[in-house]
Amino acid sequence: MDAPFTEDLSIIKQLKANLESCILGKAAEVELLLTAALAGGHVLLEDVPGTGKTVLIKALAKSVEGQFRRIQCNPDLLPTDITGVAIYHPKQETFLFRPGPVMTNILLADEINRATTKTQSALLEAMEERHVTVDGDRHPLPSPFLLLATQNPIDFEGTYVLPEAQLDRFMMKFSLGYPDHETEKKMLFTQASSHPVDRLEPVTDVGRVTEMQQRVKDVHVDDAVADYVVTITRKTREHSSVFLGASPRATIALLQAAKALAYVRERDYVIPDDIKYLSPYVLGHRMILHSEARIDGLTVETVLQSIFGQVRVPVRLEK
């Protein structure tokens, strides 16, 4: 192992410890969030209220000393409330750009499905191209830029379903879920005097995160593993139960996430198990099943499992 890789692993372990001290009993979800962050991808957290979605995001921002902004989405939120607006300055006789909350390292879009589709679309350019265009002028976002959005699955009144084009720009979608009995009991004592987020200390900075993202891109991917990724995503488009399968963007996102997961798990190469583990989180929200399949009780998870059974797993035979 070279020195940067060893140092990165130490930072990743400290980041895990920081986040797990705020969100108890959610080691797997913490690993997924760090994987997405190192892959440069955006995350959609869908869960019931009060499970710690916002806390997890704030803990990540504090741990990397990144700029953090929060948007509380609601129906009267305008696109310019996110991107910023050009305001006329009478003394200078020109329009000056006043940046919106999107100009940050970590942006929390809380309850994103409460914003109108017009306002949601203001995030599309930022998510994909890492810049916003206001009055014809392009404004680059800080690096790194990570959008973490939350939505509640049980609220229907006053909500707007995220269109497929926007869902496709989220690298991952997952839930935190309720803690078990012992973990929830432990929470009573850890938050008795103050919240764990208030006691967090930064373990790195955004500059180092950007460097780590670059090193993640150099993680080795064997040609057979790359073929495995492409075959899986193409099978989602061909499956008889699937109305809309994963896009080519999803293929790229799956491989990027697999590289980051390998890095988080102290490897400089991707294995097929990385692909299988991440597929439900990376491909699941991009797939739409036929209504007949849903009536028959099929889910995206069961369809993916059937696809895994159809695709040969690449193996290396050592002599």
Coordinates of C-alpha atoms in Angstrom, one line a residue:
M1 CA 0.0 0.0 0.0
D2 CA 1.3 3.5 -0.8
A3 CA 1.2 6.3 1.7
P4 CA -1.8 8.2 0.4
F5 CA -3.9 5.0 0.3
T6 CA -3.0 4.2 3.9
E7 CA -3.8 7.7 5.0
D8 CA -7.1 7.6 3.2
L9 CA -8.1 4.4 5.0
S10 CA -7.3 6.0 8.3
I11 CA -9.5 9.0 7.4
I12 CA -12.3 6.7 6.2
K13 CA -12.3 4.8 9.5
Q14 CA -12.5 8.1 11.5
L15 CA -15.4 9.2 9.3
K16 CA -17.2 6.0 9.9
A17 CA -16.7 6.3 13.7
N18 CA -17.9 9.9 13.6
L19 CA -21.1 9.1 11.7
E20 CA -21.8 5.9 13.7
S21 CA -21.6 7.9 16.9
C22 CA -24.5 10.0 15.7
I23 CA -26.6 7.4 14.0
L24 CA -26.4 4.3 16.2
G25 CA -26.7 0.8 14.7
K26 CA -26.5 1.9 11.1
A27 CA -23.0 0.9 10.0
A28 CA -24.2 -0.4 6.6
E29 CA -26.0 2.8 5.8
V30 CA -23.0 4.9 6.9
E31 CA -20.8 2.8 4.6
L32 CA -23.2 3.5 1.7
L33 CA -23.2 7.2 2.3
L34 CA -19.4 7.4 2.4
T35 CA -19.3 5.2 -0.7
A36 CA -21.5 7.7 -2.6
A37 CA -19.5 10.7 -1.3
L38 CA -16.2 9.2 -2.5
A39 CA -17.8 8.3 -5.8
G40 CA -19.0 11.9 -6.2
G41 CA -22.6 10.8 -6.4
H42 CA -25.9 12.1 -4.9
V43 CA -28.1 10.3 -2.5
L44 CA -31.9 10.1 -1.9
L45 CA -32.8 9.0 1.6
E46 CA -36.4 7.8 1.7
D47 CA -37.7 7.1 5.2
V48 CA -40.4 7.9 7.8
P49 CA -39.8 11.1 9.9
G50 CA -37.5 11.0 12.9
T51 CA -35.1 8.2 11.8
G52 CA -32.0 10.4 11.6
K53 CA -31.8 11.3 7.9
T54 CA -30.9 15.0 8.5
V55 CA -28.6 14.2 11.4
L56 CA -26.6 11.8 9.3
I57 CA -26.1 14.5 6.6
K58 CA -25.2 17.2 9.1
A59 CA -22.7 14.8 10.7
L60 CA -21.0 14.2 7.4
A61 CA -20.7 17.9 6.6
K62 CA -19.2 18.6 10.0
S63 CA -16.8 15.7 9.7
V64 CA -15.3 17.0 6.5
E65 CA -15.4 20.7 7.4
G66 CA -17.5 21.3 4.3
Q67 CA -19.8 24.2 3.5
F68 CA -23.3 23.0 4.4
R69 CA -26.6 24.5 3.3
R70 CA -30.2 23.3 3.8
I71 CA -33.3 23.8 1.7
Q72 CA -36.6 23.1 3.3
C73 CA -38.6 22.2 0.2
N74 CA -42.3 23.2 0.1
P75 CA -44.7 24.1 -2.8
D76 CA -44.0 27.9 -2.7
L77 CA -40.2 27.4 -3.2
L78 CA -39.0 28.9 -6.4
P79 CA -36.1 27.7 -8.7
T80 CA -34.2 30.9 -7.9
D81 CA -34.4 30.2 -4.2
I82 CA -32.1 27.3 -5.0
T83 CA -29.8 28.5 -7.8
G84 CA -29.6 32.2 -6.9
V85 CA -30.6 35.3 -8.8
A86 CA -29.1 38.2 -10.6
I87 CA -30.0 41.5 -8.9
Y88 CA -29.6 45.0 -10.5
H89 CA -27.0 47.1 -8.7
P90 CA -27.9 50.8 -9.4
K91 CA -24.4 52.2 -8.5
Q92 CA -22.5 49.8 -10.7
E93 CA -25.3 49.9 -13.3
T94 CA -25.1 46.2 -13.8
F95 CA -26.6 42.9 -12.6
L96 CA -24.8 41.1 -9.8
F97 CA -25.2 37.4 -9.1
R98 CA -26.4 36.6 -5.6
P99 CA -25.6 32.9 -5.1
G100 CA -28.3 30.5 -3.8
P101 CA -27.9 27.7 -1.3
V102 CA -26.8 25.3 -4.1
M103 CA -23.3 27.0 -4.0
T104 CA -22.0 24.7 -1.3
N105 CA -20.2 21.5 -0.7
I106 CA -23.0 19.5 0.9
L107 CA -26.6 20.5 0.1
L108 CA -29.5 19.0 2.0
A109 CA -32.8 19.2 0.1
D110 CA -35.2 18.2 2.9
E111 CA -38.5 16.6 1.8
I112 CA -37.6 17.2 -1.8
N113 CA -40.9 15.8 -3.0
R114 CA -42.8 18.7 -1.5
A115 CA -41.3 21.1 -4.0
T116 CA -43.0 21.6 -7.3
T117 CA -41.7 19.8 -10.4
K118 CA -40.5 23.2 -11.8
T119 CA -38.4 23.8 -8.6
Q120 CA -37.1 20.2 -8.6
S121 CA -35.9 20.7 -12.2
A122 CA -33.7 23.6 -11.0
L123 CA -31.4 20.9 -9.4
L124 CA -31.0 18.8 -12.6
E125 CA -28.2 20.9 -14.1
A126 CA -26.4 21.2 -10.7
M127 CA -26.6 17.4 -10.1
E128 CA -25.3 16.4 -13.5
E129 CA -23.0 19.2 -14.7
R130 CA -21.9 20.7 -11.4
H131 CA -22.9 24.3 -12.4
V132 CA -26.0 26.4 -12.6
T133 CA -27.0 28.9 -15.3
V134 CA -28.7 32.1 -14.3
D135 CA -29.6 34.7 -17.0
G136 CA -27.3 33.0 -19.5
D137 CA -24.3 33.1 -17.2
R138 CA -22.8 29.8 -16.0
H139 CA -21.7 29.6 -12.4
P140 CA -19.6 26.5 -11.3
L141 CA -20.4 24.8 -8.0
P142 CA -17.7 24.3 -5.3
S143 CA -15.8 21.0 -5.4
P144 CA -16.8 18.6 -4.0
F145 CA -20.5 19.0 -4.4
L146 CA -22.9 16.5 -3.0
L147 CA -26.7 16.7 -2.9
L148 CA -28.4 14.7 -0.2
A149 CA -32.2 14.7 -0.5
T150 CA -34.8 13.3 1.8
Q151 CA -38.4 12.3 1.3
N152 CA -41.1 10.7 3.4
P153 CA -42.8 7.7 1.8
I154 CA -46.0 8.0 3.7
D155 CA -46.9 11.6 2.8
F156 CA -49.0 12.0 -0.3
E157 CA -50.9 15.2 0.3
G158 CA -49.0 18.2 -1.0
T159 CA -46.2 16.1 -2.6
Y160 CA -44.9 15.8 -6.1
V161 CA -43.5 12.5 -7.4
L162 CA -39.9 12.9 -8.5
P163 CA -39.7 12.4 -12.3
E164 CA -37.6 9.5 -13.7
A165 CA -35.1 12.0 -15.1
Q166 CA -34.3 13.3 -11.7
L167 CA -34.3 9.9 -10.0
D168 CA -31.8 8.8 -12.6
R169 CA -29.4 11.5 -11.3
F170 CA -29.3 10.1 -7.8
M171 CA -26.5 7.6 -7.6
M172 CA -28.1 5.8 -4.7
K173 CA -31.4 5.6 -2.9
F174 CA -31.7 3.8 0.5
S175 CA -33.5 4.1 3.9
L176 CA -32.2 4.1 7.4
G177 CA -35.1 2.3 9.0
Y178 CA -36.0 2.1 12.7
P179 CA -33.3 1.1 15.3
D180 CA -33.6 -2.1 17.2
H181 CA -34.8 -2.1 20.9
E182 CA -31.3 -1.9 22.5
T183 CA -30.1 0.7 20.1
E184 CA -33.1 2.9 20.7
K185 CA -32.6 2.5 24.4
K186 CA -29.0 3.6 24.1
M187 CA -30.1 6.7 22.2
L188 CA -31.9 7.9 25.3
F189 CA -28.6 8.2 27.2
T190 CA -26.4 9.4 24.4
Q191 CA -28.7 12.4 23.7
A192 CA -29.6 13.1 27.3
S193 CA -27.4 16.2 27.7
S194 CA -26.6 17.2 24.1
H195 CA -26.8 15.9 20.6
P196 CA -23.8 13.8 19.4
V197 CA -23.5 16.1 16.3
D198 CA -22.7 19.0 18.5
R199 CA -19.7 17.1 19.9
L200 CA -18.2 16.0 16.6
E201 CA -14.8 17.1 15.6
P202 CA -13.7 17.3 11.9
V203 CA -11.4 14.5 10.7
T204 CA -10.5 15.9 7.3
D205 CA -11.3 18.7 4.9
V206 CA -13.0 19.0 1.5
G207 CA -9.7 19.4 -0.2
R208 CA -8.7 15.9 1.0
V209 CA -12.1 14.5 0.0
T210 CA -11.6 15.8 -3.5
E211 CA -8.1 14.1 -3.6
M212 CA -9.7 10.8 -2.4
Q213 CA -12.4 11.0 -5.1
Q214 CA -9.6 11.2 -7.7
R215 CA -7.8 8.2 -6.2
V216 CA -11.1 6.2 -6.2
K217 CA -11.3 6.7 -10.0
D218 CA -7.9 4.8 -10.3
V219 CA -9.3 1.7 -8.5
H220 CA -8.7 -1.2 -10.9
V221 CA -11.6 -2.8 -12.8
D222 CA -11.0 -6.0 -14.7
D223 CA -12.5 -6.2 -18.1
A224 CA -14.6 -9.2 -17.0
V225 CA -16.0 -7.2 -14.1
A226 CA -16.8 -4.3 -16.4
D227 CA -18.6 -6.8 -18.7
Y228 CA -20.5 -8.1 -15.7
V229 CA -21.8 -4.6 -14.9
V230 CA -22.9 -3.9 -18.4
T231 CA -24.7 -7.3 -18.7
I232 CA -26.6 -6.7 -15.5
T233 CA -27.9 -3.2 -16.4
R234 CA -28.8 -4.4 -19.9
K235 CA -30.7 -7.3 -18.5
T236 CA -32.9 -4.9 -16.5
R237 CA -34.1 -3.4 -19.9
E238 CA -34.8 -6.9 -21.3
H239 CA -36.6 -8.5 -18.4
S240 CA -40.2 -9.3 -19.1
S241 CA -41.4 -7.8 -15.8
V242 CA -39.6 -4.5 -16.2
F243 CA -41.3 -1.5 -18.0
L244 CA -38.3 0.8 -17.6
G245 CA -34.8 -0.5 -17.0
A246 CA -31.6 1.1 -15.9
S247 CA -30.1 3.7 -18.1
P248 CA -26.5 3.9 -19.4
R249 CA -26.0 6.6 -16.7
A250 CA -26.9 3.9 -14.2
T251 CA -24.2 1.6 -15.6
I252 CA -21.6 4.3 -15.1
A253 CA -22.9 5.1 -11.6
L254 CA -22.8 1.4 -10.6
L255 CA -19.2 1.0 -11.6
Q256 CA -18.2 4.3 -9.9
A257 CA -20.0 3.3 -6.7
A258 CA -18.3 -0.2 -6.9
K259 CA -14.9 1.5 -7.1
A260 CA -15.6 3.6 -4.1
L261 CA -17.0 0.7 -2.1
A262 CA -13.8 -1.3 -2.8
Y263 CA -11.8 1.7 -1.6
V264 CA -13.8 2.0 1.6
R265 CA -13.3 -1.7 2.2
E266 CA -9.5 -1.4 1.8
R267 CA -9.1 -2.7 -1.7
D268 CA -7.7 -1.1 -4.8
Y269 CA -9.7 -3.4 -7.2
V270 CA -13.4 -4.2 -7.7
I271 CA -14.9 -7.7 -7.3
P272 CA -18.3 -9.0 -8.5
D273 CA -19.6 -9.0 -5.0
D274 CA -19.3 -5.2 -4.9
I275 CA -21.6 -5.0 -7.9
K276 CA -24.2 -7.4 -6.5
Y277 CA -24.2 -5.6 -3.1
L278 CA -24.7 -2.2 -4.6
S279 CA -27.1 -3.0 -7.4
P280 CA -30.3 -2.7 -5.3
Y281 CA -29.3 0.8 -4.1
V282 CA -28.0 2.0 -7.5
L283 CA -30.4 0.4 -9.9
G284 CA -33.5 -0.1 -7.7
H285 CA -34.9 3.4 -8.0
R286 CA -34.2 3.5 -11.7
M287 CA -36.4 0.5 -12.5
I288 CA -40.2 0.5 -13.0
L289 CA -42.1 -2.8 -13.1
H290 CA -45.1 -3.5 -15.2
S291 CA -48.3 -3.2 -13.3
E292 CA -49.0 -6.9 -13.9
A293 CA -45.7 -7.8 -12.2
R294 CA -46.5 -5.7 -9.2
I295 CA -50.0 -7.3 -8.9
D296 CA -48.2 -10.7 -9.0
G297 CA -46.2 -9.6 -6.0
L298 CA -42.9 -9.0 -7.7
T299 CA -40.6 -6.3 -6.4
V300 CA -37.5 -4.7 -7.9
E301 CA -35.4 -6.7 -5.4
T302 CA -36.8 -10.0 -6.6
V303 CA -36.3 -9.0 -10.2
L304 CA -32.7 -8.1 -9.6
Q305 CA -32.1 -11.4 -7.8
S306 CA -33.5 -13.3 -10.9
I307 CA -31.2 -11.2 -13.1
F308 CA -28.2 -12.2 -11.0
G309 CA -29.2 -15.8 -11.5
Q310 CA -29.1 -15.3 -15.3
V311 CA -25.7 -13.6 -15.4
R312 CA -22.5 -15.6 -15.1
V313 CA -20.2 -14.3 -12.3
P314 CA -16.7 -13.7 -13.5
V315 CA -14.1 -15.8 -11.7
R316 CA -10.4 -16.0 -11.9
L317 CA -8.8 -19.5 -11.8
E318 CA -5.4 -19.5 -10.2
K319 CA -2.9 -22.0 -11.4

